[in-house]
Amino acid sequence: MNSTQPKVKTNQDREPLLRVDSLSIAFGGVQALNNLELEIQSGTISSIIGPNGAGKTTFFNLVSGFYQPTGGEIFFRGQSITSLPGHKRGALGIARTFQNIALFRGMSVLDNIKLGAHSHLKTGVFGAGIYIRLAQHEELQLRETIEREIIDFLEIDHIRNAPVSGLPYGLQKRVELARALAMRPSMMLLDEPVAGMNREEREDTARFILDIQEQWGTTILLVDHDMGMVMDISDQVFVFNFGELIAAGKPEIIQSDPAVIEAYLGREKSDISRHIKTQ
Amino acid sequence: MHIGNARSSYQADEVMWKRPAHKGAMLLIILSLLILPFWVGPYHLMLMSQLGIFVIAIAGLNILTGYTGLISLGQGAFMGIGAYTTAVLATGYGFPPWATFPLSIIMTALIGIGFGLPSLRVRGLYLTIATLAANVIIVFAIRKLEWLTNGDRGINIEPAILFGFSIESELEKYFVIAPLALLFVLFSQNLFRTKIGRAFIAIREQDYSAEIMGISLIRYKLTAFAIGSAYAGAAGSLWAYFFTALTPNQFNLSQSILFLAALIIGGMGTTLGPLFGAVFVILVPETLRAIAGLITPYYPLALQATAPITEIIYGLLIIGFLIFEPMGLSAIWARIWRYIDRWPFTR
């Protein structure tokens, strides 16, 4: 095993929720991820940081099934999901939000959230078309659950019937979070949940993420460039650079890791500081 | 005028027609569908029956193209499969209508699934071309399988016999077709109150995001094809009993294009779109013919010119709708309701 790749084991005796074993993917000549090894324990908040093009979103796309890895395996709850199609991973409990909001724009907020619960509903085509007993009961049950547990929780009751396309950016992000939550996932992948938000919206979102982890016990893995939030809420931080995992650990350790500082500020840092001192 | 929201349960909020005015309008429509037939002449009655058949076919296309976003140019040919299944089973094997109708639906749905398979690989315009090929193949097959379909000479089919009654007069046909059309429209409307319909719309809006939600694209795209074709099969079966003489030409590409045009004009992905569209494509030629009749004394060639002029007017209308009202007549309808809702306050 390559010695430059630190292997993180926070809790040896528990089976991690997500385990990635020497995961690699190449697009043509570009090695987007190279022999990635990481483990995420159930119930934690983990973050992935790294410069642009480090492979963070590629990693999300591999876990949620958009890409097939060129090497390695992905284990979810100890079971290999490497070749499982994307829609089955959703049903298994992996939810995700996107960097560029991927809501269903022509639908209302409520319908978007209801779509999140898709794999928990059992109505068939004929039951749906006739809309009696089971279908009707199920729809009403779903509506009540969503209202009570998600719309209330994320404070979006005032926009529940509004079409998504007309909502401001921050609210759209929150609706996407609501939709992912309606999947009742055991793990949520959040791709840049606070990008492009103002300070107040960022704080709200950070609070929602903490509440989701606390109240629902959902494991959260997020990618973001907002270091303040990442360091504040994460139990564990992974640093990617050029498709490699260069550091992993608690936020306070990561902040002082020389490899991380090098990845963000460049190699010549010490030279520059010496240069500044001599002037 | 409509102020506030006094509903106090989620059940009340999930009903199909949320407002008394909507409920009233629906009741009015159903009532007029019951009374009108006794009042109009046989010619208009025939138009109303044809309207019912068109509504079923276009409602199916609406599920496939309007809601799921899979643009199909094969609906006319799928209707042909339904019509020929009914005709062959009824004339060749003496099947009664209550058997030919469901069998035509099942047959067309199965063939629809077969021709829907390319949708798993190709999208958008390329899929449209694939359905266009389906249209050509089906009509060609109907024409060439002479031992079964009698080829270009066509099939004549005996009137349907339901519960001991022979359905022959226009009025009798109307009272078979109209309730069925209503049921099919209600069925499709109900689909979109549940997970099935939401999955269709999700695929139209953003397919990769739909997959993350646990929606199997393969399964739902094929389901959409199955339902859309099943509607065409139902329409075709009724068509066979309604027109009694079938030829392959009735189901060629122009029929498919007419359905798609009707859907675009009526409003894709809306409940009332198929109804508006069907009314429109039936009324336009009728109106033109009436106008031509009025001016024939002055221009003797007017009546002959109606057919080509109808085509031109369709073309212009489709372009006009795509540019000025992409959501079709349904959008105008919705705007009228909004105006009534806000009446004294905004104009």
XYZ file of C-alpha atoms in Angstrom:
626
model
C 0.000 0.000 0.000
C 1.182 3.475 -0.873
C 2.699 5.185 2.155
C 1.610 8.686 1.083
C -2.018 7.695 1.622
C -3.008 7.926 5.253
C -5.601 5.417 6.269
C -8.078 6.780 8.746
C -9.566 4.543 11.361
C -11.477 6.445 14.002
C -13.213 3.452 15.524
C -11.655 0.115 14.816
C -14.332 -2.244 16.109
C -17.315 -0.760 14.231
C -18.112 -1.463 10.601
C -18.001 1.940 8.865
C -21.152 3.124 7.052
C -19.160 3.924 3.929
C -15.853 2.367 3.065
C -13.903 3.022 -0.095
C -11.175 0.620 -1.082
C -8.404 1.776 -3.477
C -10.973 3.623 -5.600
C -9.695 4.953 -8.924
C -11.263 6.558 -11.953
C -9.646 7.921 -15.074
C -11.201 9.981 -17.846
C -9.040 9.389 -20.879
C -5.559 10.329 -19.704
C -6.732 12.233 -16.633
C -6.499 10.294 -13.393
C -9.385 11.984 -11.556
C -9.119 9.791 -8.465
C -6.179 7.586 -7.633
C -6.264 4.681 -5.145
C -8.549 6.466 -2.740
C -9.041 4.860 0.673
C -11.414 6.268 3.242
C -13.944 5.259 5.855
C -16.898 7.152 7.245
C -18.452 6.123 10.541
C -22.184 6.123 11.059
C -23.666 9.274 12.612
C -20.755 11.593 11.928
C -20.350 14.757 9.895
C -17.425 14.547 7.514
C -16.193 17.073 4.999
C -14.128 16.854 1.873
C -12.072 19.896 0.993
C -9.517 20.571 -1.662
C -8.700 22.909 -4.527
C -10.775 22.960 -7.716
C -10.360 19.834 -9.781
C -9.197 17.784 -6.810
C -11.846 15.126 -7.476
C -14.393 15.955 -4.776
C -17.489 15.974 -6.982
C -16.111 13.016 -8.945
C -16.023 11.124 -5.662
C -19.678 12.034 -5.015
C -20.605 10.907 -8.519
C -18.907 7.578 -7.893
C -20.698 7.028 -4.596
C -24.091 7.971 -6.045
C -23.579 5.818 -9.114
C -23.168 8.263 -12.001
C -19.683 6.986 -12.789
C -18.270 3.502 -12.758
C -14.830 3.373 -11.151
C -11.920 2.071 -13.220
C -10.602 0.345 -10.109
C -11.456 -0.316 -6.480
C -14.636 -0.922 -4.537
C -17.263 1.055 -2.622
C -18.865 -0.563 0.426
C -22.042 0.757 2.042
C -22.953 -0.888 5.345
C -20.383 -3.542 4.598
C -21.987 -4.460 1.294
C -20.352 -3.703 -2.045
C -22.353 -1.197 -4.096
C -19.732 -0.693 -6.790
C -21.835 -2.067 -9.628
C -25.274 -1.184 -8.222
C -27.299 1.138 -10.523
C -27.881 4.680 -9.252
C -31.581 4.358 -8.522
C -30.986 1.348 -6.246
C -28.394 3.275 -4.227
C -31.036 5.915 -3.550
C -33.396 3.240 -2.269
C -30.581 1.855 -0.117
C -30.317 5.124 1.797
C -27.823 7.334 -0.010
C -29.262 10.801 -0.670
C -27.527 13.649 -2.369
C -27.790 17.309 -3.281
C -26.055 18.923 -6.213
C -23.625 21.777 -6.618
C -25.819 23.340 -9.307
C -29.294 22.881 -7.897
C -30.979 19.919 -9.581
C -34.582 20.419 -8.523
C -37.504 19.603 -10.802
C -38.163 23.158 -11.841
C -41.633 22.779 -13.276
C -43.026 21.309 -10.053
C -44.120 22.801 -6.764
C -41.971 22.637 -3.644
C -44.301 20.031 -2.167
C -44.128 17.762 -5.220
C -40.355 18.015 -5.243
C -40.190 16.914 -1.633
C -42.704 14.129 -2.259
C -40.450 12.842 -5.024
C -37.767 12.302 -2.431
C -39.982 9.694 -0.790
C -40.434 7.850 -4.091
C -38.825 4.578 -3.097
C -40.842 4.373 0.143
C -44.177 4.320 -1.699
C -45.776 1.189 -3.056
C -48.606 2.406 -5.290
C -48.765 0.670 -8.673
C -49.986 2.074 -11.977
C -53.547 0.786 -11.626
C -53.909 1.762 -8.004
C -52.632 5.203 -8.925
C -54.987 5.635 -11.869
C -58.045 4.622 -9.906
C -56.808 6.451 -6.797
C -58.681 4.455 -4.198
C -57.849 3.130 -0.755
C -54.165 2.273 -0.798
C -53.004 4.984 -3.193
C -55.087 7.678 -1.537
C -54.169 6.569 1.967
C -50.501 6.455 1.076
C -50.511 9.906 -0.486
C -52.225 11.457 2.523
C -49.887 9.693 4.931
C -46.928 10.961 2.952
C -48.266 14.485 2.913
C -48.685 14.493 6.680
C -45.251 13.057 7.348
C -43.621 15.566 5.044
C -45.507 18.472 6.563
C -44.730 17.451 10.125
C -41.171 16.287 9.816
C -39.622 18.163 6.928
C -41.499 21.309 5.961
C -41.836 22.367 9.581
C -38.272 21.420 10.370
C -36.685 23.349 7.491
C -39.061 26.307 7.894
C -40.340 26.306 4.322
C -44.077 26.158 5.067
C -44.693 29.540 3.443
C -43.495 28.349 0.026
C -44.884 24.790 -0.007
C -47.176 25.366 -2.984
C -44.888 27.716 -4.891
C -43.268 26.552 -8.119
C -39.577 25.927 -7.534
C -38.378 27.903 -10.552
C -39.434 31.230 -9.042
C -37.737 30.810 -5.663
C -34.567 32.630 -4.636
C -31.324 30.656 -4.690
C -31.012 30.138 -0.945
C -34.522 28.735 -0.656
C -33.986 26.454 -3.635
C -30.955 25.004 -1.871
C -33.103 24.437 1.195
C -35.810 22.706 -0.859
C -33.151 20.433 -2.297
C -32.094 19.597 1.246
C -35.747 18.889 2.083
C -36.065 16.591 -0.905
C -32.959 14.654 0.122
C -34.327 14.422 3.661
C -37.616 12.976 2.386
C -35.637 9.979 1.184
C -35.033 9.208 4.893
C -31.429 8.492 4.037
C -28.869 6.982 6.350
C -26.275 9.042 4.522
C -26.484 12.424 2.845
C -23.967 13.718 0.348
C -24.138 17.511 0.218
C -22.260 19.093 -2.685
C -21.427 22.683 -1.699
C -24.516 23.269 0.473
C -23.615 26.884 1.300
C -21.948 28.034 -1.930
C -23.237 31.394 -3.071
C -25.149 32.077 0.148
C -24.957 35.143 2.342
C -23.791 34.953 5.935
C -27.240 34.488 7.446
C -28.205 31.738 4.983
C -24.887 29.994 5.647
C -25.520 30.012 9.359
C -29.048 28.689 8.861
C -27.788 25.878 6.653
C -25.045 24.935 9.100
C -27.673 24.778 11.832
C -29.926 22.584 9.666
C -27.058 20.214 8.940
C -26.243 19.882 12.648
C -29.935 19.362 13.464
C -30.315 16.695 10.786
C -27.379 14.793 12.214
C -28.632 15.172 15.769
C -32.370 14.510 15.297
C -32.335 11.976 12.481
C -28.955 10.391 13.141
C -28.103 10.880 9.464
C -24.480 10.536 8.484
C -23.396 13.583 6.536
C -20.621 13.938 4.004
C -20.219 17.376 2.510
C -18.010 19.182 0.072
C -17.531 22.905 0.555
C -15.078 25.736 0.168
C -16.367 27.603 3.234
C -13.544 26.719 5.644
C -15.228 28.425 8.576
C -18.275 26.179 8.376
C -16.325 23.042 7.461
C -13.989 23.381 10.453
C -16.854 24.283 12.798
C -19.256 21.438 12.144
C -17.112 18.525 10.929
C -16.054 15.581 13.046
C -13.604 14.617 10.379
C -12.065 16.339 7.361
C -10.624 14.742 4.235
C -8.329 16.776 2.000
C -8.128 15.904 -1.695
C -5.557 17.214 -4.127
C -5.133 16.079 -7.736
C -7.198 12.958 -7.149
C -5.285 11.860 -4.061
C -6.251 11.921 -0.405
C -3.427 13.963 1.118
C -4.705 14.309 4.674
C -7.520 13.165 6.924
C -8.426 13.784 10.533
C -10.027 16.144 12.997
C -10.408 19.753 11.836
C -7.817 21.182 14.233
C -5.182 18.706 13.026
C -5.975 19.369 9.367
C -5.607 23.122 9.816
C -1.964 22.771 10.796
C -1.061 19.942 8.415
C 1.870 21.066 6.207
C 0.648 19.023 3.232
C -2.711 20.811 3.359
C -1.129 24.229 3.617
C 1.051 23.333 0.667
C -1.933 22.196 -1.389
C -3.786 25.426 -0.745
C -0.952 27.966 -0.729
C 1.662 26.352 -2.939
C 5.170 25.041 -2.360
C 7.054 28.326 -2.335
C 5.383 29.572 0.833
C 8.457 29.397 3.075
C 10.557 31.041 0.385
C 8.046 33.823 0.022
C 7.905 34.456 3.766
C 11.689 34.533 3.930
C 11.690 36.911 1.002
C 9.211 39.181 2.757
C 11.260 39.138 5.978
C 14.480 40.166 4.225
C 12.862 43.249 2.730
C -62.994 36.341 -6.507
C -61.060 33.997 -4.302
C -59.486 35.031 -1.024
C -57.390 33.008 1.381
C -57.288 29.321 2.059
C -59.763 27.946 4.580
C -58.859 24.302 4.200
C -57.937 22.757 7.512
C -56.854 19.227 6.590
C -54.242 17.881 4.218
C -56.913 15.652 2.701
C -58.893 18.726 1.701
C -55.731 20.177 0.198
C -55.051 17.067 -1.913
C -58.433 16.875 -3.653
C -58.532 17.138 -7.423
C -60.723 20.186 -7.802
C -59.818 22.512 -4.992
C -62.394 25.209 -5.550
C -66.181 25.156 -5.741
C -65.947 27.045 -9.026
C -63.772 24.312 -10.548
C -66.106 21.643 -9.269
C -69.038 23.570 -10.733
C -67.305 23.946 -14.085
C -66.623 20.204 -14.196
C -70.220 19.377 -13.326
C -71.379 21.759 -16.028
C -69.169 20.088 -18.611
C -70.388 16.608 -17.674
C -74.002 17.782 -17.661
C -73.644 19.338 -21.107
C -72.032 16.126 -22.360
C -75.179 14.341 -21.210
C -77.721 16.807 -22.609
C -76.051 18.056 -25.793
C -76.322 14.763 -27.764
C -80.127 14.904 -27.678
C -80.101 18.418 -28.997
C -77.567 18.365 -31.842
C -77.957 16.588 -35.170
C -76.300 13.303 -36.183
C -73.435 15.043 -37.955
C -72.368 16.975 -34.860
C -72.944 13.872 -32.780
C -70.468 12.070 -34.991
C -67.977 14.884 -34.463
C -68.440 14.595 -30.698
C -67.738 10.858 -30.806
C -64.670 11.448 -32.911
C -63.649 14.042 -30.361
C -63.896 11.408 -27.621
C -61.634 9.029 -29.546
C -59.128 11.803 -30.202
C -59.167 12.824 -26.542
C -58.185 9.294 -25.483
C -55.369 9.061 -28.032
C -54.046 12.528 -27.204
C -54.327 11.922 -23.444
C -52.058 8.913 -23.947
C -49.620 10.991 -25.965
C -49.801 13.605 -23.215
C -48.578 11.084 -20.648
C -45.713 10.047 -22.896
C -44.724 13.354 -24.467
C -46.276 16.030 -22.285
C -45.417 14.629 -18.876
C -42.500 12.259 -19.423
C -40.896 14.351 -22.167
C -40.458 11.500 -24.648
C -41.586 13.066 -27.915
C -43.381 10.454 -29.989
C -44.445 10.511 -33.622
C -45.960 7.057 -33.433
C -49.289 7.586 -31.693
C -51.294 7.338 -34.925
C -49.716 4.003 -35.817
C -50.223 2.679 -32.282
C -53.879 3.575 -32.667
C -53.785 1.567 -35.871
C -52.551 -1.473 -33.947
C -55.487 -1.121 -31.572
C -57.951 -0.708 -34.428
C -56.614 -3.669 -36.393
C -56.401 -5.914 -33.322
C -60.071 -5.216 -32.700
C -61.042 -5.637 -36.354
C -59.149 -8.896 -36.805
C -60.406 -10.391 -33.556
C -63.985 -9.294 -34.185
C -64.365 -10.204 -37.855
C -61.957 -13.141 -38.048
C -62.618 -14.831 -34.735
C -65.933 -13.413 -33.641
C -64.669 -11.873 -30.395
C -67.216 -9.626 -28.615
C -66.363 -5.959 -27.873
C -65.805 -6.545 -24.155
C -62.956 -8.874 -25.140
C -61.533 -7.005 -28.143
C -61.307 -3.699 -26.261
C -59.013 -4.890 -23.426
C -57.083 -7.195 -25.762
C -56.404 -4.277 -28.123
C -55.171 -2.248 -25.173
C -52.833 -5.023 -24.006
C -51.553 -5.722 -27.524
C -50.799 -2.051 -28.213
C -49.154 -1.592 -24.812
C -46.826 -4.541 -25.461
C -45.861 -3.288 -28.917
C -45.456 0.201 -27.440
C -42.976 -1.163 -24.899
C -41.060 -2.786 -27.752
C -40.801 0.459 -29.673
C -40.012 2.293 -26.436
C -36.788 0.353 -25.939
C -34.710 2.883 -27.936
C -35.720 5.517 -25.353
C -33.300 3.874 -22.944
C -30.421 4.807 -25.221
C -31.428 7.845 -27.233
C -33.079 11.063 -26.176
C -34.849 14.110 -27.555
C -34.927 14.436 -31.312
C -33.204 11.109 -31.870
C -35.950 9.331 -29.982
C -38.523 11.201 -32.068
C -36.869 9.816 -35.177
C -36.991 6.318 -33.663
C -40.743 6.653 -33.051
C -41.106 7.978 -36.583
C -39.505 4.746 -37.762
C -41.976 2.856 -35.567
C -44.808 4.631 -37.342
C -43.486 3.690 -40.781
C -42.792 0.089 -39.771
C -46.239 -0.456 -38.241
C -48.161 0.967 -41.191
C -45.968 -1.031 -43.582
C -46.624 -4.204 -41.586
C -50.388 -3.617 -41.586
C -50.269 -3.105 -45.322
C -48.152 -6.183 -46.051
C -49.685 -8.735 -43.668
C -52.526 -9.246 -46.127
C -53.589 -12.678 -44.856
C -54.359 -11.027 -41.531
C -55.297 -7.427 -42.278
C -56.532 -7.646 -45.872
C -53.846 -5.089 -46.861
C -54.852 -1.946 -48.686
C -58.363 -3.246 -49.349
C -59.087 -2.765 -45.661
C -61.448 -4.485 -43.248
C -65.118 -3.889 -42.681
C -66.299 -4.568 -39.185
C -69.771 -5.367 -37.892
C -71.383 -3.043 -35.317
C -70.472 -3.795 -31.717
C -73.020 -5.720 -29.684
C -73.049 -4.698 -26.035
C -75.433 -6.326 -23.520
C -77.600 -7.529 -26.389
C -77.840 -4.083 -27.989
C -76.339 -3.438 -31.383
C -74.459 -0.123 -31.205
C -75.309 1.383 -34.585
C -76.776 4.877 -34.382
C -74.573 7.891 -33.735
C -76.291 8.442 -30.398
C -75.556 4.904 -29.218
C -71.937 5.183 -30.294
C -71.627 8.489 -28.506
C -72.872 7.057 -25.229
C -70.265 4.310 -25.379
C -67.368 6.565 -26.344
C -67.991 9.639 -24.188
C -67.986 7.895 -20.760
C -64.894 5.898 -21.736
C -63.093 9.080 -22.787
C -63.997 10.637 -19.449
C -62.722 7.597 -17.549
C -59.429 7.556 -19.434
C -58.857 11.249 -18.772
C -59.657 10.773 -15.071
C -57.285 7.821 -14.891
C -54.423 9.858 -16.329
C -55.241 12.758 -14.041
C -55.126 10.459 -11.016
C -51.741 9.118 -12.068
C -50.313 12.555 -11.521
C -51.493 12.719 -7.937
C -49.250 9.803 -7.012
C -45.654 8.627 -7.196
C -46.057 7.260 -10.739
C -46.932 10.608 -12.255
C -44.360 12.462 -10.186
C -41.683 10.061 -11.427
C -42.722 10.775 -15.042
C -42.433 14.527 -14.542
C -39.130 14.087 -12.732
C -37.733 12.212 -15.732
C -38.856 15.023 -18.017
C -37.392 17.727 -15.797
C -34.040 16.237 -14.833
C -33.383 12.587 -15.416
C -30.117 12.228 -13.466
C -31.692 13.839 -10.440
C -34.668 11.483 -10.784
C -32.336 8.511 -10.687
C -30.820 9.731 -7.418
C -34.354 9.810 -5.972
C -34.520 6.060 -6.581
C -36.502 6.268 -9.822
C -35.507 3.580 -12.281
C -35.318 5.360 -15.644
C -35.644 2.103 -17.571
C -38.769 1.048 -15.749
C -40.555 4.366 -15.830
C -39.739 5.256 -19.427
C -41.100 1.889 -20.533
C -44.126 2.341 -18.261
C -44.787 5.678 -19.942
C -44.575 4.018 -23.338
C -46.872 1.235 -22.170
C -49.529 3.617 -20.814
C -49.298 5.994 -23.781
C -49.690 3.113 -26.238
C -52.441 1.513 -24.180
C -54.433 4.739 -24.572
C -53.764 4.652 -28.318
C -54.939 1.027 -28.343
C -58.182 1.963 -26.589
C -58.739 4.825 -29.020
C -58.017 2.499 -31.941
C -60.454 -0.135 -30.737
C -63.207 2.478 -30.481
C -62.144 3.871 -33.854
C -62.686 0.457 -35.462
C -66.258 0.177 -34.172
C -66.932 3.831 -34.887
C -65.787 4.082 -38.510
C -66.527 0.389 -39.316
C -64.209 0.494 -42.392
C -60.471 0.343 -41.754
C -57.625 0.989 -44.171
C -53.909 1.329 -43.345
C -53.914 4.905 -44.640
C -55.995 6.097 -41.715
C -53.024 5.521 -39.409
C -50.133 6.935 -41.378
C -47.746 9.653 -40.288
C -50.163 12.531 -40.787
C -52.402 11.064 -38.061
C -49.459 10.971 -35.637
C -48.499 14.515 -36.540
C -52.084 15.636 -36.060
C -52.087 14.189 -32.518
C -48.782 15.832 -31.650
C -49.983 19.131 -33.096
C -53.199 18.866 -31.090
C -51.215 18.230 -27.921
C -48.941 21.209 -28.511
C -51.894 23.483 -29.283
C -53.880 22.198 -26.310
C -50.996 22.345 -23.866
C -48.385 19.685 -23.146
C -48.302 18.288 -19.648
C -51.671 19.690 -18.590
C -54.886 17.879 -17.731
C -57.124 19.758 -20.112
C -54.561 20.012 -22.904
C -55.736 16.877 -24.752
C -59.353 18.033 -24.577
C -58.603 21.529 -25.865
C -56.308 20.123 -28.545
C -58.857 17.591 -29.753
C -61.633 20.193 -29.871
C -59.326 22.463 -31.787
C -58.208 20.016 -34.471
C -61.789 18.947 -35.025
C -63.245 22.440 -35.095
C -60.677 24.057 -37.402
C -61.545 22.037 -40.540
C -65.239 22.336 -39.700
C -65.024 26.103 -39.353
C -63.060 26.411 -42.577
C -65.605 24.266 -44.373
C -68.407 26.450 -43.045
C -66.621 29.596 -44.218
C -65.921 28.012 -47.598
C -69.604 27.111 -47.855
C -70.517 30.723 -47.219
C -68.213 32.139 -49.882
C -68.748 29.430 -52.523
C -71.370 31.534 -54.356
C -68.673 34.156 -54.951
C -65.594 31.912 -55.347
C -66.714 28.522 -56.700
C -63.319 26.923 -55.963
C -63.410 27.738 -52.232
C -64.644 24.311 -51.134
C -61.874 22.517 -53.004
C -59.265 24.749 -51.425
C -60.265 23.985 -47.825
C -58.139 20.840 -47.527
C -54.784 22.437 -48.427
C -55.714 25.601 -46.539
C -56.425 23.524 -43.427
C -52.891 22.122 -43.593
C -51.416 25.585 -43.953
C -53.463 26.892 -41.051
C -52.343 23.987 -38.829
C -48.738 24.768 -39.671
C -49.152 28.451 -38.907
C -50.998 27.733 -35.679
C -48.333 25.327 -34.415
C -45.602 27.863 -35.115
C -47.705 30.577 -33.518
C -48.350 28.545 -30.392
C -44.716 27.491 -30.033
C -43.634 31.133 -30.180
C -46.379 32.957 -28.317
C -48.021 30.369 -26.078
C -45.782 27.325 -25.604
C -48.105 25.961 -22.939
C -51.005 26.042 -25.380
C -54.669 26.722 -24.850
C -54.434 25.417 -21.284
C -52.257 28.390 -20.390
C -54.937 30.742 -21.720
C -57.546 28.805 -19.746
C -55.433 29.097 -16.572
C -55.000 32.813 -17.171
C -58.760 33.279 -17.443
C -59.235 31.504 -14.104
C -56.536 33.612 -12.501
C -58.260 36.708 -13.775
C -61.576 35.586 -12.300
C -59.874 34.748 -8.991
C -58.392 38.207 -8.605
C -61.122 40.045 -10.370
C -61.875 43.210 -8.422
C -58.267 43.751 -7.327
C -56.144 43.363 -10.426
C -56.933 43.534 -14.057
